[in-house]
Coordinates of C-alpha atoms and ligand atoms in Angstrom, one line a residue:
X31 CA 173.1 156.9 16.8
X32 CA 174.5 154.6 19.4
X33 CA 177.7 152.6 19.3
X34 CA 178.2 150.6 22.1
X35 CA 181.6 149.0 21.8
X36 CA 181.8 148.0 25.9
X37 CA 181.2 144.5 25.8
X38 CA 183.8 143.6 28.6
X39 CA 181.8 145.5 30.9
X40 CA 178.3 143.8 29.8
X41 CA 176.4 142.9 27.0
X42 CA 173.2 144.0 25.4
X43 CA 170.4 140.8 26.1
X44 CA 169.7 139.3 23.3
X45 CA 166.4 139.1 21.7
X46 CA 165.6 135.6 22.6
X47 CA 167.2 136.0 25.8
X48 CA 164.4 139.0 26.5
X49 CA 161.5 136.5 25.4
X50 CA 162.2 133.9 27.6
X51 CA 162.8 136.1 30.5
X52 CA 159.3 137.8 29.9
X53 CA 157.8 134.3 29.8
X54 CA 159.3 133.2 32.9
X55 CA 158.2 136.5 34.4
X56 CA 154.5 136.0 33.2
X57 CA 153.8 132.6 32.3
X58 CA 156.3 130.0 33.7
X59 CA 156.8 131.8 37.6
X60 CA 156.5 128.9 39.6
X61 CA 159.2 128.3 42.2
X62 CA 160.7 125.3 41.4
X63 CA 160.7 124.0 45.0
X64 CA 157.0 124.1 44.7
X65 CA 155.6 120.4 44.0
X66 CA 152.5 121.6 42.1
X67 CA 152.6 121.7 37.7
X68 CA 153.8 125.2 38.2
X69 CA 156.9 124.1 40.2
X70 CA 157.4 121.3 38.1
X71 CA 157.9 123.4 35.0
X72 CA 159.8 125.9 36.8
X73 CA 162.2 123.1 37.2
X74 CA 162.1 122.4 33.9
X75 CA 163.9 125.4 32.8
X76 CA 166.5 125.0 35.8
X77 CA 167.3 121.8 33.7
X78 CA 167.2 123.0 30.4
X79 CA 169.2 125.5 31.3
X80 CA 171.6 123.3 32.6
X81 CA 172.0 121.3 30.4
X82 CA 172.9 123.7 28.1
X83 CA 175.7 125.5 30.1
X84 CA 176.6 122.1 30.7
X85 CA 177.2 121.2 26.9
X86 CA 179.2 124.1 26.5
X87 CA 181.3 123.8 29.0
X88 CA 182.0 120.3 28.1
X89 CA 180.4 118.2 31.7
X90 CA 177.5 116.3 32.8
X91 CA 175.1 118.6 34.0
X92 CA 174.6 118.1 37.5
X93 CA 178.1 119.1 38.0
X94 CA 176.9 123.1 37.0
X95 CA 175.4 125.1 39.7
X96 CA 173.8 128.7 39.2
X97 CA 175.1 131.5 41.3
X98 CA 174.4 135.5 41.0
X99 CA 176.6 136.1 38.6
X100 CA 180.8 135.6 38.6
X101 CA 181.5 137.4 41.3
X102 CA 179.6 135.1 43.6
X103 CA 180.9 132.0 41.4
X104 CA 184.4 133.1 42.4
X105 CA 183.6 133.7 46.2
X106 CA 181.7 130.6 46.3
X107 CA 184.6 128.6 44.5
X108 CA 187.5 130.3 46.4
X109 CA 186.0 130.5 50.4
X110 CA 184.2 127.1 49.6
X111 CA 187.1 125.0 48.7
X112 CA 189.3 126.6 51.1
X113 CA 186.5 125.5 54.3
X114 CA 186.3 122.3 53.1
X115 CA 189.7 121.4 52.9
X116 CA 191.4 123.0 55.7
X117 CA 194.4 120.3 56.5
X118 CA 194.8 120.0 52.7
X119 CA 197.5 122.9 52.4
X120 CA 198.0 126.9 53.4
X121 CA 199.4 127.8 50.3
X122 CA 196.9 129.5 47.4
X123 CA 198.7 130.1 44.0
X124 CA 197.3 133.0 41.9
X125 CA 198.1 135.5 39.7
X126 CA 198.7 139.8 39.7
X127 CA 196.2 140.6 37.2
X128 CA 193.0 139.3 38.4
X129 CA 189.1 140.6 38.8
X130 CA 188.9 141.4 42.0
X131 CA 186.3 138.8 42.8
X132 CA 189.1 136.9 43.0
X133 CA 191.7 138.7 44.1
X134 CA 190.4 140.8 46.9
X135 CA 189.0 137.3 47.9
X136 CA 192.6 135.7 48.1
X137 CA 193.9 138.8 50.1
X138 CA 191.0 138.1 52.3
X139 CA 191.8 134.8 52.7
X140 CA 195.8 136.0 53.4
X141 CA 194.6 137.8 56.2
X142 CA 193.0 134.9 57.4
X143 CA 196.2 132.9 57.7
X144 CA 196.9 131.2 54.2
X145 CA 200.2 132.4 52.3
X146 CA 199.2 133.7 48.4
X147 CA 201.7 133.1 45.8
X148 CA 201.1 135.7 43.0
X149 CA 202.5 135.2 39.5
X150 CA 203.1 137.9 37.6
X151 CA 203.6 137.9 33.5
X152 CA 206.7 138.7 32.1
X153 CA 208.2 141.8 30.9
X154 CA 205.8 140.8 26.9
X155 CA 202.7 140.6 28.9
X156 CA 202.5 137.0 28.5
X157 CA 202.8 134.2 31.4
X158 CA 205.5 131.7 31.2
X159 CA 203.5 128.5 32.4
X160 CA 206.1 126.9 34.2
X161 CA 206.5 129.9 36.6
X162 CA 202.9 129.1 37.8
X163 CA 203.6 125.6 37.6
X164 CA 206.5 125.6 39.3
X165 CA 204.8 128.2 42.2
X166 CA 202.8 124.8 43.6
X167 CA 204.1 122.4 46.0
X168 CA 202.9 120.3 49.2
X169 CA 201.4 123.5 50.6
X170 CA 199.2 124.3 48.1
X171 CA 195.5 123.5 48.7
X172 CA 194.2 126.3 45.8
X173 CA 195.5 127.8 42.2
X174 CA 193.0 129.9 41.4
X175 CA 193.5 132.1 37.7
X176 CA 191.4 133.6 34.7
X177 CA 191.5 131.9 31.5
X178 CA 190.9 136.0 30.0
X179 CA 192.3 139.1 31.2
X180 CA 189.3 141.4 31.1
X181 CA 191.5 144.4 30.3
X182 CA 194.1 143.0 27.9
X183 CA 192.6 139.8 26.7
X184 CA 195.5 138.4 27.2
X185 CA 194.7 134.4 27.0
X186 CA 196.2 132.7 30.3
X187 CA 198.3 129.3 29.3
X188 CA 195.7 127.3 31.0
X189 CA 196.2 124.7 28.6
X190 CA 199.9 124.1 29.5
X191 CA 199.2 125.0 33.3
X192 CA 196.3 122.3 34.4
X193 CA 197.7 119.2 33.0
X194 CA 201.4 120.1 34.3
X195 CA 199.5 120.8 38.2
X196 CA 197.4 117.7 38.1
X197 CA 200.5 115.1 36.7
X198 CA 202.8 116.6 39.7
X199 CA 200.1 117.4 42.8
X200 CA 196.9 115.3 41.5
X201 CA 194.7 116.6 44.9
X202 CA 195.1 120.5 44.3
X203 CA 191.9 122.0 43.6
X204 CA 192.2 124.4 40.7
X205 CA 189.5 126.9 39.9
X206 CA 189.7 129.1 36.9
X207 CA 187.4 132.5 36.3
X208 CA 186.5 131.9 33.0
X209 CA 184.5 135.2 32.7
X210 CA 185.9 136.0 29.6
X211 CA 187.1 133.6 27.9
X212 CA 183.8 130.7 28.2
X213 CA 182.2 129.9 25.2
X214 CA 185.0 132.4 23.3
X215 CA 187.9 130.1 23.1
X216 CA 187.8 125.9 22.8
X217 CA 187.5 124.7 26.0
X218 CA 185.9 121.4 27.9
X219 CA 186.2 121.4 32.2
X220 CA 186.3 118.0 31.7
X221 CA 189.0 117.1 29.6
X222 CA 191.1 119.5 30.9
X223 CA 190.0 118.1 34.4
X224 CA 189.5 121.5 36.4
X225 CA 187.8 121.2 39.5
X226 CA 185.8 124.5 39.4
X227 CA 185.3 127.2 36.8
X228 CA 183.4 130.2 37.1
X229 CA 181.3 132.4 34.5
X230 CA 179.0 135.0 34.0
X231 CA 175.3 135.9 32.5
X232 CA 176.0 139.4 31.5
X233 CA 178.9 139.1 29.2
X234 CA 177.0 136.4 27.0
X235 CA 173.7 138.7 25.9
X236 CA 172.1 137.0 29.0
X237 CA 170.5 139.7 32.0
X238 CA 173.0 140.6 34.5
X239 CA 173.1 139.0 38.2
X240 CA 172.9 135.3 36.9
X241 CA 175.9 132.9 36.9
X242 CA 177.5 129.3 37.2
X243 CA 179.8 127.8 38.6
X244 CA 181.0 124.1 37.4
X245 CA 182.0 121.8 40.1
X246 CA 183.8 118.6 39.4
X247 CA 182.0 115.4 40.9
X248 CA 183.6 114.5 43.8
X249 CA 184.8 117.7 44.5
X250 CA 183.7 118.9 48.2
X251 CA 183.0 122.8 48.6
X252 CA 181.0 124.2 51.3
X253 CA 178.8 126.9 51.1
X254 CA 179.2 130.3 51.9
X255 CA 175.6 131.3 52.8
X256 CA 173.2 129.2 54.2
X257 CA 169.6 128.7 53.6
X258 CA 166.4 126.9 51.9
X259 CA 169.2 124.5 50.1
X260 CA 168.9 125.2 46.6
X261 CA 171.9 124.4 44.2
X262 CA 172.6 121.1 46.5
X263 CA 173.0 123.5 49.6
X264 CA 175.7 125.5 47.5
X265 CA 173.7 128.3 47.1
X266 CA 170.7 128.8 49.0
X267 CA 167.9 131.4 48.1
X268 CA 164.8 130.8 45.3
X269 CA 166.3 130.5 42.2
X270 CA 166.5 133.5 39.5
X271 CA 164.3 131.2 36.9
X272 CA 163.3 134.3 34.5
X273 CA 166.8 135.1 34.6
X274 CA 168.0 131.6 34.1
X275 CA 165.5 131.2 31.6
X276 CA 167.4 134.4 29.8
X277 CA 170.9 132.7 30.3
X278 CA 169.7 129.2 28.4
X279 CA 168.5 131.4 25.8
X280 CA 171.7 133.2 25.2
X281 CA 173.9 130.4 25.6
X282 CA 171.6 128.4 22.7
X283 CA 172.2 131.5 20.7
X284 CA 175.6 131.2 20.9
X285 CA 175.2 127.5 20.3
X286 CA 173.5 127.9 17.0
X287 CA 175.8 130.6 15.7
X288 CA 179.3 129.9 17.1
X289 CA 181.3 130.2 14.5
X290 CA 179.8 133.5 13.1
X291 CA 180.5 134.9 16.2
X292 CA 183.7 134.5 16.8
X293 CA 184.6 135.0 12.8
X294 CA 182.8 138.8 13.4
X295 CA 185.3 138.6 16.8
X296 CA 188.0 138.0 14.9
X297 CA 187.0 140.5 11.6
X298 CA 186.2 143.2 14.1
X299 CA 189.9 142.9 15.6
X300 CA 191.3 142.5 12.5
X301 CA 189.7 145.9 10.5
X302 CA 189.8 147.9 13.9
X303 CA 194.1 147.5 14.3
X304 CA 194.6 148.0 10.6
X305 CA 191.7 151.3 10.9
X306 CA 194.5 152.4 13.8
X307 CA 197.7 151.3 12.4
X308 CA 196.8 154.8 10.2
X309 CA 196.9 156.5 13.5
X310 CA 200.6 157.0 14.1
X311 CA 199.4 158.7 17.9
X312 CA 197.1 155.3 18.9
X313 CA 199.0 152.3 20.7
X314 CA 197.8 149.1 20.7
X315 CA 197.7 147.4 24.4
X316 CA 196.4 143.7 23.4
X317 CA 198.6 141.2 22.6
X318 CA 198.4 140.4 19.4
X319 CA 197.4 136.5 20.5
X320 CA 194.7 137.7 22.4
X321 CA 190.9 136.8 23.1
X322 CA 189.9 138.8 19.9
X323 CA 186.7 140.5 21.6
X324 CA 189.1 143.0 23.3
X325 CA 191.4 145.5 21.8
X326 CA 192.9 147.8 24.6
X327 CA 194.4 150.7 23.4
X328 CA 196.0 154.4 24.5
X329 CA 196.7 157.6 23.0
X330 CA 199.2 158.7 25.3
X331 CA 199.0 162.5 26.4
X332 CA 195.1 162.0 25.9
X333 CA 193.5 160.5 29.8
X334 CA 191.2 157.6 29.1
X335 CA 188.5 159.7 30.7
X336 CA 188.6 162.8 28.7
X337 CA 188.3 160.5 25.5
X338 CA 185.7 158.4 26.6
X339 CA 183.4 161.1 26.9
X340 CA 184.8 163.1 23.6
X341 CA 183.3 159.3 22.3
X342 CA 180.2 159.1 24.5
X343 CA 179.4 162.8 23.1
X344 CA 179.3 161.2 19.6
X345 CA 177.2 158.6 20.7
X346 CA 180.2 156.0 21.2
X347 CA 180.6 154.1 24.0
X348 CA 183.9 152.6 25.1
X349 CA 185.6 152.3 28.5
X350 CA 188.6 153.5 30.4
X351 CA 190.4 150.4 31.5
X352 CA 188.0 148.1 33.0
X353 CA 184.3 149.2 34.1
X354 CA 184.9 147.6 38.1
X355 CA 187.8 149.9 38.9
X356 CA 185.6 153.1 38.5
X357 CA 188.0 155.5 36.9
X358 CA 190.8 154.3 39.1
X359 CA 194.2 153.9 37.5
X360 CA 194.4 150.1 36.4
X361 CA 196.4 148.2 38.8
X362 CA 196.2 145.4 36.3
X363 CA 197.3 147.4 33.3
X364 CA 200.5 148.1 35.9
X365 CA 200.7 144.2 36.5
X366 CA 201.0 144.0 33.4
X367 CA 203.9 146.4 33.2
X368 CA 202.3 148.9 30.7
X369 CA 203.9 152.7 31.3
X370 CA 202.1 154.9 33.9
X371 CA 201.2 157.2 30.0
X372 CA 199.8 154.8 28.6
X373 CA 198.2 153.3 31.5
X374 CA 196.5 157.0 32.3
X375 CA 195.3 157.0 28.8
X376 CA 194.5 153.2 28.2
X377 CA 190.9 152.8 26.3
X378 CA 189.5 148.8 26.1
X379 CA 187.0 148.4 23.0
X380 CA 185.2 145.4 23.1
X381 CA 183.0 144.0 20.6
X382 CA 179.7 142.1 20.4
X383 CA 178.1 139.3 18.0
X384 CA 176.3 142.4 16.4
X385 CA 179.1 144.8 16.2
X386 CA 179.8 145.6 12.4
X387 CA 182.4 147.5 9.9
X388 CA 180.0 150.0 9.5
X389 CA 179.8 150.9 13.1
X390 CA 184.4 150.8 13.2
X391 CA 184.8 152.7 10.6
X392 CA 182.6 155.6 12.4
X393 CA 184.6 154.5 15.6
X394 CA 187.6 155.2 13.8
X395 CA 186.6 158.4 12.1
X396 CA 185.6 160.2 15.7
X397 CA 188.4 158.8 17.3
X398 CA 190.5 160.3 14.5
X399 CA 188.9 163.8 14.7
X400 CA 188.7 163.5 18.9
X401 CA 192.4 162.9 18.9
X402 CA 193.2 166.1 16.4
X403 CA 191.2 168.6 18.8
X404 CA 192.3 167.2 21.9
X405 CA 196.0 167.0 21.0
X406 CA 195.7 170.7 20.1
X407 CA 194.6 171.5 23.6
X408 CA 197.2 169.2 25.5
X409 CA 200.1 170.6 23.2
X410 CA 198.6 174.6 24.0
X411 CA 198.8 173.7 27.6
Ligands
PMP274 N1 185.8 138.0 36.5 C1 186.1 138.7 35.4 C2 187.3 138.3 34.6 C3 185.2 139.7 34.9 O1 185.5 140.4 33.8 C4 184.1 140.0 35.7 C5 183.1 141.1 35.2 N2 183.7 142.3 35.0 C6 183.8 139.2 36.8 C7 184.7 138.2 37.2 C8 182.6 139.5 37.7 O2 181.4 139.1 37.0 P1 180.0 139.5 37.6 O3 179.8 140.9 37.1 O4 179.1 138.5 36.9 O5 180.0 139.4 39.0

């Protein structure tokens, strides 16, 4: 028995994601530069694939551009704008609890010179728009934030934040790493007029190492590798057709069964907090408005690591903060001003399209028994 319930981290392909990366592989493996048939229908899936992102994110579809996943999205959004406009300001607004694809990023970019303004939220956990707002001025050339937390799920006011930037400073470019968030909460670049948003493959039951980036027309970025000129010179290199193949596939499954998923989101969260709130030792981390994929949680006096593999000896997958800080104490979780106890025993569960009641109430039943025997050895120590 396997329960994998560490869909933050990445997702399990999904069937017709597998298909269409096999025929891309075997049967459609032209490169699309090529100007044979073989090209030709290489290109084809560059477009289709396109074109879906492209009515999910709410945008024409030249505007989206495929990248090797978020993390090159955000490097490519960030470093890119910031070369092309460099009398446009010095000032980048961000916040304290980003990936690190952006926020290592910004400190590089500090170090080249440009000042970084990083909001933090509030003592709740939650971000008070106008301080983020209110952080901008003639200076600023970038805001650059994530529309999910990855740890919390705590849901960024993006929707207050954007307009209130654009009605005072119409020319600041503002990028938002939509990793977690895209396709999981209502959303169209467009209408809310961001210049650049990033997501990822991998955490949409597409393969891992694809991407996109949307830019908005108009908007000049330059690129940070340089090469054959694929992507409109943004990012060079052959394009990852199986692998975008994959991603179209996904993103039409998620298309065609939207609203089940996030309804089995949203049950999941719902039957996994009430499953806990029996569990008088188990605090809940998430924010009760949160992106309902995500439920971080800690049993204080218990380390994340010691329970995640209690749970991975039952077959249970879950992870100790967030999967990219390696078993590192969550700098985030401390942005987000959770005790250093609950932060040393924080656990994120995240759920996928297929995840089931079945599979939480066995979650719940070995965390239950995990938590007796454990607690017997902490309190004998
Ligand atoms: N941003 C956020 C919020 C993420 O959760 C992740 C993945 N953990 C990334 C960026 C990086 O995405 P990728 O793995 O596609 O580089």
């Amino acid at each position: 028995m396997e329960i994998y319930l560490d869909n933050c981290a990445t997702t399990k392909v999904c069937q017709p994601a597998a298909e269409a990366v096999l025929r891309a592989m075997t049967q459609d493996y032209g490169n699309p530069s090529s100007l044979h048939k073989k090209g030709l229908d290489a290109e084809h899936i560059l477009t289709s694939a396109r074109r879906t992102a492209a009515s999910l994110l709410g945008c024409d579809y030249s505007c989206v551009y495929f990248t090797g996943g978020a993390t090159d999205s955000n490097n490519i959004a960030i470093q890119g704008a910031l070369a092309a406009h460099p009398r446009d300001g010095k000032t980048i607004v961000t916040t304290t609890v980003e990936h690190p694809s952006v926020a290592d990023t910004v400190t590089a970019m500090e170090k080249r010179g440009y000042t970084v303004k990083r909001i933090a939220p509030g003592p709740n956990g939650q971000f008070d728009p106008h301080e983020i707002v209110d952080a901008v001025d003639e200076d600023t050339v970038l805001v650059t934030f994530m529309m999910v937390n990855n740890e919390l799920g705590t849901v960024l006011p993006y929707e207050k934040v954007v307009p209130a930037i654009r009605r005072r400073f119409p020319k600041v470019l503002i990028h938002m790493d939509g990793v977690q968030g895209f396709t999981k909460l209502p959303l169209s670049v467009s209408k809310l007029d961001l210049d650049l948003f990033s997501f990822s493959g991998h955490k949409l039951y597409a393969p891992k190492g694809i991407g996109g980036l949307y830019i908005k027309k108009g908007v000049r970025i330059l690129p940070v590798e340089y090469g054959g000129g694929q992507e409109k010179g943004l990012r060079s290199g052959t394009e990852a057709v199986p692998s975008i193949a994959g991603l179209d596939a996904a993103l039409n499954m998620i298309k065609e069964n939207r609203a089940q998923i996030l309804a089995n989101y949203q049950n999941c969260n719902r039957l996994l907090r009430s499953l806990l709130a029996d569990m008088p030792e188990v605090v809940i981390n998430s924010p009760e408005n949160g992106c309902p994929h995500i439920l971080n949680i800690s049993v204080p006096g218990i380390p994340s690591e010691i329970m995640l593999h209690a749970l991975e000896e039952k077959g249970i997958y879950v992870s100790s903060g967030s999967a990219c800080s390696k078993g590192a104490l969550s700098g985030v979780l401390a942005a987000f001003h959770l005790p250093q106890e609950r932060i040393r025993s924080a656990l994120r569960i995240s759920f996928s399209y297929e995840t089931d009641e079945s599979q939480l109430r066995t979650f719940a039943a070995a965390l239950r028994e995990v938590i007796d025997r454990l607690m017997k050895v902490v309190k004998a120590n």
